[in-house]
C-alpha cells in the first residue's frame, strides 16, 4: 500500500498497518487504565448514624465515619448548615447536650488519619418517641465531609445522614 502524506510517499505493508493499529489500541488502553486507577486509588469517607443502644424508651446513637477507599484519609472534618441542624433537634437539645453531641461539627475537630477499611465513631445523641430526645426521630441532616488523600489531593463528599434506628430498617425487631 502506498499513501501520500504532505507530499511524501509512504509505503506500508499489512504487517506495519496492523502493528500501528495495535499501538494505538495499547495507548488508548493505557490511558483508560490510568484514568480508572486515579478514580479508584483514593480514600472514600462516608458518614452514617448507627444505633449504639436501643430500648423501649430511648435510642442512643453514634456517628460513624468509615473509610472504604483504597488508601488512608487525612485531616477529616465534618460540617453542616446550623439552620438545617436546628430543624433536626428535639426537646432535649440543651446547651450541655449540644456541646457534647455536636462537637463533631466544630471546625477545629479533625481526624488526623483514618486508615482504609477503618471506622471511627462518637456519641451522637438520643431519641425518645418522635421529638422527646436530643434528635427528632427520622430527621435528615445534610453534611459535608472534607478530607485529603495520602498524597495531598483534597476531596469533599456530601451526604445526608438520617436519625433512625439502624438495628431494624422497619423499626420493629425481636427483643435481645
CSV table of C-alpha atoms in Angstrom, one decimal:
chain,number,residue,atom,x,y,z
A,1,UNK,CA,0.0,0.0,0.0
A,2,UNK,CA,1.1,3.5,-0.7
A,3,UNK,CA,-0.1,6.7,1.0
A,4,UNK,CA,0.7,10.3,0.3
A,5,UNK,CA,1.0,12.5,3.4
A,6,UNK,CA,2.1,16.1,3.0
A,7,UNK,CA,3.7,15.3,-0.4
A,8,UNK,CA,5.7,12.4,1.0
A,9,UNK,CA,5.0,8.9,-0.3
A,10,UNK,CA,4.7,6.3,2.4
A,11,UNK,CA,4.8,2.6,1.7
A,12,UNK,CA,3.0,0.5,4.3
A,13,UNK,CA,2.8,-3.3,4.4
A,14,UNK,CA,-0.2,-5.0,6.0
A,15,UNK,CA,2.1,-6.0,9.0
A,16,UNK,CA,3.1,-2.4,9.6
A,17,UNK,CA,-0.6,-1.3,9.4
A,18,UNK,CA,-1.6,-4.0,12.0
A,19,UNK,CA,1.2,-3.0,14.3
A,20,UNK,CA,0.2,0.7,14.1
A,21,UNK,CA,-3.4,-0.1,15.0
A,22,UNK,CA,-2.2,-2.3,17.8
A,23,UNK,CA,0.0,0.5,19.1
A,24,UNK,CA,-3.0,3.0,19.0
A,25,UNK,CA,-5.2,0.5,20.9
A,26,UNK,CA,-2.5,-0.1,23.5
A,27,UNK,CA,-2.0,3.6,24.1
A,28,UNK,CA,-5.8,4.0,24.5
A,29,UNK,CA,-5.9,1.1,26.9
A,30,UNK,CA,-3.1,2.6,29.0
A,31,UNK,CA,-4.9,5.9,29.1
A,32,UNK,CA,-8.2,4.2,30.3
A,33,UNK,CA,-6.3,2.2,32.9
A,34,UNK,CA,-4.6,5.3,34.3
A,35,UNK,CA,-7.9,7.2,34.4
A,36,UNK,CA,-9.7,4.3,36.2
A,37,UNK,CA,-6.8,3.8,38.6
A,38,UNK,CA,-6.9,7.5,39.6
A,39,UNK,CA,-10.6,7.3,40.3
A,40,UNK,CA,-10.3,4.1,42.4
A,41,UNK,CA,-7.0,4.6,44.2
A,42,UNK,CA,-8.2,7.2,46.7
A,43,UNK,CA,-9.8,7.4,50.1
A,44,UNK,CA,-13.6,7.3,50.3
A,45,UNK,CA,-15.0,8.6,53.6
A,46,UNK,CA,-18.7,8.2,54.4
A,47,UNK,CA,-20.8,9.0,57.4
A,48,UNK,CA,-23.8,7.3,59.0
A,49,UNK,CA,-25.8,7.4,62.2
A,50,UNK,CA,-25.8,4.0,63.9
A,51,UNK,CA,-27.7,2.7,66.9
A,52,UNK,CA,-25.5,2.4,69.9
A,53,UNK,CA,-28.2,1.0,72.2
A,54,UNK,CA,-31.9,0.8,71.9
A,55,UNK,CA,-34.6,0.2,74.5
A,56,UNK,CA,-38.4,0.6,74.8
A,57,UNK,CA,-38.0,4.3,75.9
A,58,UNK,CA,-34.9,5.7,74.2
A,59,UNK,CA,-32.4,5.0,71.4
A,60,UNK,CA,-28.8,6.2,71.8
A,61,UNK,CA,-26.8,6.9,68.6
A,62,UNK,CA,-23.2,7.0,67.3
A,63,UNK,CA,-22.0,9.0,64.4
A,64,UNK,CA,-19.7,6.7,62.4
A,65,UNK,CA,-17.1,7.7,59.8
A,66,UNK,CA,-15.9,4.9,57.5
A,67,UNK,CA,-13.0,5.0,55.0
A,68,UNK,CA,-13.9,2.4,52.4
A,69,UNK,CA,-11.3,3.6,49.9
A,70,UNK,CA,-8.0,2.2,48.8
A,71,UNK,CA,-5.7,4.5,50.8
A,72,UNK,CA,-5.8,6.3,54.2
A,73,UNK,CA,-7.6,9.6,54.5
A,74,UNK,CA,-6.1,12.5,56.4
A,75,UNK,CA,-7.4,15.7,58.2
A,76,UNK,CA,-11.1,14.7,58.0
A,77,UNK,CA,-13.6,17.3,59.1
A,78,UNK,CA,-17.4,17.1,59.0
A,79,UNK,CA,-19.7,20.2,58.8
A,80,UNK,CA,-23.3,21.1,58.3
A,81,UNK,CA,-25.5,24.2,58.0
A,82,UNK,CA,-26.5,25.2,61.5
A,83,UNK,CA,-30.1,26.2,60.5
A,84,UNK,CA,-30.7,22.8,58.9
A,85,UNK,CA,-29.2,21.1,62.0
A,86,UNK,CA,-31.5,23.1,64.3
A,87,UNK,CA,-34.6,21.7,62.5
A,88,UNK,CA,-33.5,18.2,63.4
A,89,UNK,CA,-33.2,18.9,67.1
A,90,UNK,CA,-35.7,17.6,69.6
A,91,UNK,CA,-36.9,18.8,73.0
A,92,UNK,CA,-33.8,17.6,74.9
A,93,UNK,CA,-31.3,19.7,73.0
A,94,UNK,CA,-30.0,21.6,76.0
A,95,UNK,CA,-26.8,23.7,75.8
A,96,UNK,CA,-24.9,20.9,77.6
A,97,UNK,CA,-26.2,18.2,75.3
A,98,UNK,CA,-25.4,20.4,72.2
A,99,UNK,CA,-21.8,20.8,73.5
A,100,UNK,CA,-21.4,17.1,73.8
A,101,UNK,CA,-23.2,15.7,70.8
A,102,UNK,CA,-22.5,18.4,68.2
A,103,UNK,CA,-18.7,18.7,68.9
A,104,UNK,CA,-18.1,16.6,65.8
A,105,UNK,CA,-19.1,19.6,63.7
A,106,UNK,CA,-16.6,22.1,65.2
A,107,UNK,CA,-14.1,23.2,62.6
A,108,UNK,CA,-11.1,22.5,64.8
A,109,UNK,CA,-12.1,18.9,65.4
A,110,UNK,CA,-10.0,17.0,62.8
A,111,UNK,CA,-9.4,13.3,62.5
A,112,UNK,CA,-5.8,13.2,61.6
A,113,UNK,CA,-5.7,9.8,59.9
A,114,UNK,CA,-8.3,7.1,59.1
A,115,UNK,CA,-6.8,4.0,57.5
A,116,UNK,CA,-8.5,2.3,54.6
A,117,UNK,CA,-11.1,-0.1,55.9
A,118,UNK,CA,-11.2,1.6,59.4
A,119,UNK,CA,-14.0,3.4,61.0
A,120,UNK,CA,-14.2,5.8,63.9
A,121,UNK,CA,-17.3,6.9,65.9
A,122,UNK,CA,-18.5,9.3,68.6
A,123,UNK,CA,-21.7,9.6,70.7
A,124,UNK,CA,-24.4,11.4,68.7
A,125,UNK,CA,-27.4,12.0,70.9
A,126,UNK,CA,-30.7,10.2,71.6
A,127,UNK,CA,-34.3,9.9,70.5
A,128,UNK,CA,-37.3,9.4,72.8
A,129,UNK,CA,-40.5,9.0,70.8
A,130,UNK,CA,-40.9,11.4,67.9
A,131,UNK,CA,-39.5,14.6,69.4
A,132,UNK,CA,-38.6,13.9,73.1
A,133,UNK,CA,-34.9,13.2,72.8
A,134,UNK,CA,-32.0,15.2,71.5
A,135,UNK,CA,-33.0,14.5,67.9
A,136,UNK,CA,-36.3,14.3,66.1
A,137,UNK,CA,-36.8,10.7,65.0
A,138,UNK,CA,-36.3,10.2,61.3
A,139,UNK,CA,-34.8,13.7,60.9
A,140,UNK,CA,-32.3,14.1,58.0
A,141,UNK,CA,-29.2,16.3,58.2
A,142,UNK,CA,-27.1,17.2,55.1
A,143,UNK,CA,-23.4,17.0,56.0
A,144,UNK,CA,-20.2,17.7,54.1
A,145,UNK,CA,-17.1,15.6,54.8
A,146,UNK,CA,-13.8,17.2,53.7
A,147,UNK,CA,-10.5,15.3,53.7
A,148,UNK,CA,-7.3,14.8,51.9
A,149,UNK,CA,-5.7,11.7,50.4
A,150,UNK,CA,-2.3,10.3,51.3
A,151,UNK,CA,-0.7,12.3,48.5
A,152,UNK,CA,-2.4,15.6,49.4
A,153,UNK,CA,-5.3,15.7,47.0
A,154,UNK,CA,-8.4,17.3,48.5
A,155,UNK,CA,-11.8,15.6,48.5
A,156,UNK,CA,-15.3,16.8,49.6
A,157,UNK,CA,-18.3,14.4,49.9
A,158,UNK,CA,-21.8,15.5,50.5
A,159,UNK,CA,-24.1,13.1,52.4
A,160,UNK,CA,-27.5,13.1,54.1
A,161,UNK,CA,-27.5,11.3,57.4
A,162,UNK,CA,-30.8,10.2,59.0
A,163,UNK,CA,-31.6,9.8,62.7
A,164,UNK,CA,-33.2,6.4,62.6
A,165,UNK,CA,-32.7,3.0,64.4
A,166,UNK,CA,-30.0,1.2,62.4
A,167,UNK,CA,-30.7,-2.2,64.1
A,168,UNK,CA,-34.0,-2.6,62.1
A,169,UNK,CA,-35.0,-0.9,58.9
A,170,UNK,CA,-38.7,-1.2,59.7
A,171,UNK,CA,-38.5,-0.1,63.4
A,172,UNK,CA,-39.7,-3.5,64.6
A,173,UNK,CA,-37.5,-6.3,65.9
A,174,UNK,CA,-37.3,-9.1,68.4
A,175,UNK,CA,-36.1,-8.4,71.9
A,176,UNK,CA,-32.5,-9.4,72.5
